[in-house]
CSV table of C-alpha atoms in Angstrom, one decimal:
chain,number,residue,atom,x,y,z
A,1,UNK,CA,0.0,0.0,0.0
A,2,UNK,CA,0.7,3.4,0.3
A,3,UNK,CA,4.1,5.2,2.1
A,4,UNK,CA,2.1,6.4,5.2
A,5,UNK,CA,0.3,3.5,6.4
A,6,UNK,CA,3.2,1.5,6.3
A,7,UNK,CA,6.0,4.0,7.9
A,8,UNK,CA,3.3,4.8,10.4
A,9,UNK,CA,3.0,1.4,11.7
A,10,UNK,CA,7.1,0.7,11.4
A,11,UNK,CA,6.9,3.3,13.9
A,12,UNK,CA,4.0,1.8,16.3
A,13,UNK,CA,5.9,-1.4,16.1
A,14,UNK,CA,9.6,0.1,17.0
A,15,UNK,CA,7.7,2.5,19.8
A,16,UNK,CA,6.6,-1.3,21.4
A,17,UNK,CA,10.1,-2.3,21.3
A,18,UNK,CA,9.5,-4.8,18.1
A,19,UNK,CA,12.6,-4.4,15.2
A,20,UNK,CA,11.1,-3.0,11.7
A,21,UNK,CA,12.9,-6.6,10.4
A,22,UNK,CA,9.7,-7.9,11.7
A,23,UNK,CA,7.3,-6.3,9.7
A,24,UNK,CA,6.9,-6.5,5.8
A,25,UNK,CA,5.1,-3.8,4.1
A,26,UNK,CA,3.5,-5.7,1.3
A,27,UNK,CA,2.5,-4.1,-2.5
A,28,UNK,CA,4.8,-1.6,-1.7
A,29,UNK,CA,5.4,-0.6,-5.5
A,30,UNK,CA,1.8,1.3,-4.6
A,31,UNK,CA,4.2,3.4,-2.3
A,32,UNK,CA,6.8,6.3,-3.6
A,33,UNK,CA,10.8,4.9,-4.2
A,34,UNK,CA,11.4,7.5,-1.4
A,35,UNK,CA,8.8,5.8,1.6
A,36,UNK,CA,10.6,2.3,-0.1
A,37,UNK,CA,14.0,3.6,0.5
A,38,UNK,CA,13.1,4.6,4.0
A,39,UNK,CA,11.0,1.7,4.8
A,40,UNK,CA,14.2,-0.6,4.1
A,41,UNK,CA,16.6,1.9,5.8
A,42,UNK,CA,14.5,1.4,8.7
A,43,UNK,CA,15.1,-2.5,8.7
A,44,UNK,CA,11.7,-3.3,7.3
A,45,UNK,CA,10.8,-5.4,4.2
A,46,UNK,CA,9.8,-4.1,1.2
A,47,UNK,CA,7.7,-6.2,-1.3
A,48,UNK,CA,6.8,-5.2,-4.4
A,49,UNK,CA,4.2,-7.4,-5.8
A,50,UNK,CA,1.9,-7.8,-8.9
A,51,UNK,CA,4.7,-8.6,-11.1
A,52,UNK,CA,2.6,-9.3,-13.9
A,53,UNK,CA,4.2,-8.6,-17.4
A,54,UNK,CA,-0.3,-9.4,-19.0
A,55,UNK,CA,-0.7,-6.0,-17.4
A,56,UNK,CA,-0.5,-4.1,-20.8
A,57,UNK,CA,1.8,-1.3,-19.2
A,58,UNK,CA,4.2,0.2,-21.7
A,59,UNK,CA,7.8,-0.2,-20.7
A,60,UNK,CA,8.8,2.4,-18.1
A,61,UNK,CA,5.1,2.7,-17.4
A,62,UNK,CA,4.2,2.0,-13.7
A,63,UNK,CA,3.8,-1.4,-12.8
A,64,UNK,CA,5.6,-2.2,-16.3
A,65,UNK,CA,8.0,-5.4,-15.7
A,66,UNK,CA,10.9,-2.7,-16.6
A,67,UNK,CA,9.3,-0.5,-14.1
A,68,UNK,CA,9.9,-3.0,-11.4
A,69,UNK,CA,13.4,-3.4,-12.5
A,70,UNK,CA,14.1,0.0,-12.0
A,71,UNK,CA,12.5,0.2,-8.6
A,72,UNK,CA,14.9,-2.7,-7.4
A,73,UNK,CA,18.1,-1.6,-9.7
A,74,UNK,CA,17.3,2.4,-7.3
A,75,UNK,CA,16.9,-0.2,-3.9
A,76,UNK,CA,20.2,-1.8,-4.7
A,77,UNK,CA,21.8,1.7,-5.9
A,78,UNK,CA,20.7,2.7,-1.9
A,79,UNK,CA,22.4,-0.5,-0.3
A,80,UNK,CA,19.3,-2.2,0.1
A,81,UNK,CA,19.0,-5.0,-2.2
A,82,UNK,CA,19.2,-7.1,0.8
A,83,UNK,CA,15.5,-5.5,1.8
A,84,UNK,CA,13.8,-6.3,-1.5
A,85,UNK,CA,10.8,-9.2,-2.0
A,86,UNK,CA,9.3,-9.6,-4.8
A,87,UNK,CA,6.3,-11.7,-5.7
A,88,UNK,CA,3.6,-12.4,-9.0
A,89,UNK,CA,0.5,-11.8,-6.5
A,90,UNK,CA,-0.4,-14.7,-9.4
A,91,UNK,CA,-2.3,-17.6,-9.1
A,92,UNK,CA,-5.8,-17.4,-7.7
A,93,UNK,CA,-9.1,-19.8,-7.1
A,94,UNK,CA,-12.8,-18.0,-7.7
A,95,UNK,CA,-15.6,-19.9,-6.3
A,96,UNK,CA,-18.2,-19.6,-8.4
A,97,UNK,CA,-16.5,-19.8,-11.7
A,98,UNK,CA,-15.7,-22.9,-14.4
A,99,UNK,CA,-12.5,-24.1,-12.9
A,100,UNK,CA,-11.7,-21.7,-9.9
A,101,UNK,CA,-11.7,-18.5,-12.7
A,102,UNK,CA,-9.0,-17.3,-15.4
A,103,UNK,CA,-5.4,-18.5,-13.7
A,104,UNK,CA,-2.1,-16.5,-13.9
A,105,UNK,CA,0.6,-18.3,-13.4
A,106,UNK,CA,3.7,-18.0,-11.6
A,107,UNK,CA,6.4,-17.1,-14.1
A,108,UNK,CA,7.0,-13.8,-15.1
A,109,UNK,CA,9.5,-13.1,-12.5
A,110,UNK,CA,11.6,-15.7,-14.2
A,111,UNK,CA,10.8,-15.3,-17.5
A,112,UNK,CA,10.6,-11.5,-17.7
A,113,UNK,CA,11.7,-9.7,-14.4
A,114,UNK,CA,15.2,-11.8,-14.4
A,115,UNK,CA,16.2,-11.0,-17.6
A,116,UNK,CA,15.4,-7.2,-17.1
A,117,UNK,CA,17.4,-7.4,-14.2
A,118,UNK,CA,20.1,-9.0,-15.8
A,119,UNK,CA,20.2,-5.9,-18.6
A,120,UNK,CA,20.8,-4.0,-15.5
A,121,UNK,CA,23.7,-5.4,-14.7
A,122,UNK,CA,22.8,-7.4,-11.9
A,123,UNK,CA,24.9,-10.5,-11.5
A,124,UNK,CA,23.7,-14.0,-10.5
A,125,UNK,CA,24.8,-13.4,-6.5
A,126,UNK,CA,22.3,-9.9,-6.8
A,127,UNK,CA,19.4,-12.0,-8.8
A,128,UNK,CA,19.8,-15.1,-5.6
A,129,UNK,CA,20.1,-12.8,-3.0
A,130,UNK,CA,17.0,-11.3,-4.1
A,131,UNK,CA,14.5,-14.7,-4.8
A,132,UNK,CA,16.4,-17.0,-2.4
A,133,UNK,CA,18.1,-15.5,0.7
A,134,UNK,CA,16.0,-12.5,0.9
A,135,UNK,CA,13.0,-15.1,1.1
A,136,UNK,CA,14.5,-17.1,3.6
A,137,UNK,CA,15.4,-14.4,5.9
A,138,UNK,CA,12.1,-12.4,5.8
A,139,UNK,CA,10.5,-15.7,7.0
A,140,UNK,CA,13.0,-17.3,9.6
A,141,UNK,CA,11.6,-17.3,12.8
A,142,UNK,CA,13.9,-15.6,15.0
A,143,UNK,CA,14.2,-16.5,19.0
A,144,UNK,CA,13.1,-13.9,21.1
A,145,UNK,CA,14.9,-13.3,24.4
């Protein structure tokens, strides 16, 4: 969602004593590159979802896969690759409709955002930090003490 919801509650949570790592501000591509960059600054993860390269945006349009690139090429450019998830928001089941509804499946990060990425000079350490570890360490659960 938007920059102040999220930064607002990054604050509520650090106020109760809890580490923005804990939180992640989902659809944040609906936010400003600025509230991202902040967001991630703070410790908190930032995904940017609805990769979706059906979504008819020109390239360098919002929400266009190259779009998206550029977002994470200006997160790594900040130091903060290592805060970036991304996800297809893909998938989907309607009740009600022949076969659960129209499905969109789950490979435009691979087949469109990885290459974009690539043109951007990211090397294969950059493109596994981002789908594998950053993955991994946004979910570990952490002891608390």
């Amino acid at each position: 969602g938007p920059d102040k919801p999220a930064l607002e509650q990054i604050q509520i949570l650090k106020t109760y004593g809890v580490s923005p790592s804990s939180f992640i501000w989902v659809h944040a591509q609906r936010g400003t590159l600025e509230g991202n960059i902040t967001a991630a600054g703070e410790g908190a993860w930032v995904s940017l979802d609805n990769i979706n390269g059906e979504n008819n945006a020109e390239p360098g349009e919002r929400f266009s896969i190259a779009w998206y690139a550029d977002r994470i090429l200006s997160m790594k450019e900040e130091g903060l690759l290592g805060k970036v998830l991304v996800s297809h928001d893909a998938g989907w089941y309607t009740p009600g409709e022949e076969n659960g509804g129209e499905f969109r499946g789950f490979t435009d990060v691979f087949n469109l955002l990885v290459p974009a990425l690539k043109e951007r000079g990211f090397t294969e350490k950059e493109i596994e930090l981002l789908l594998s570890q950053n993955p991994m360490n946004a979910f570990s659960i952490r002891d608390v003490i």
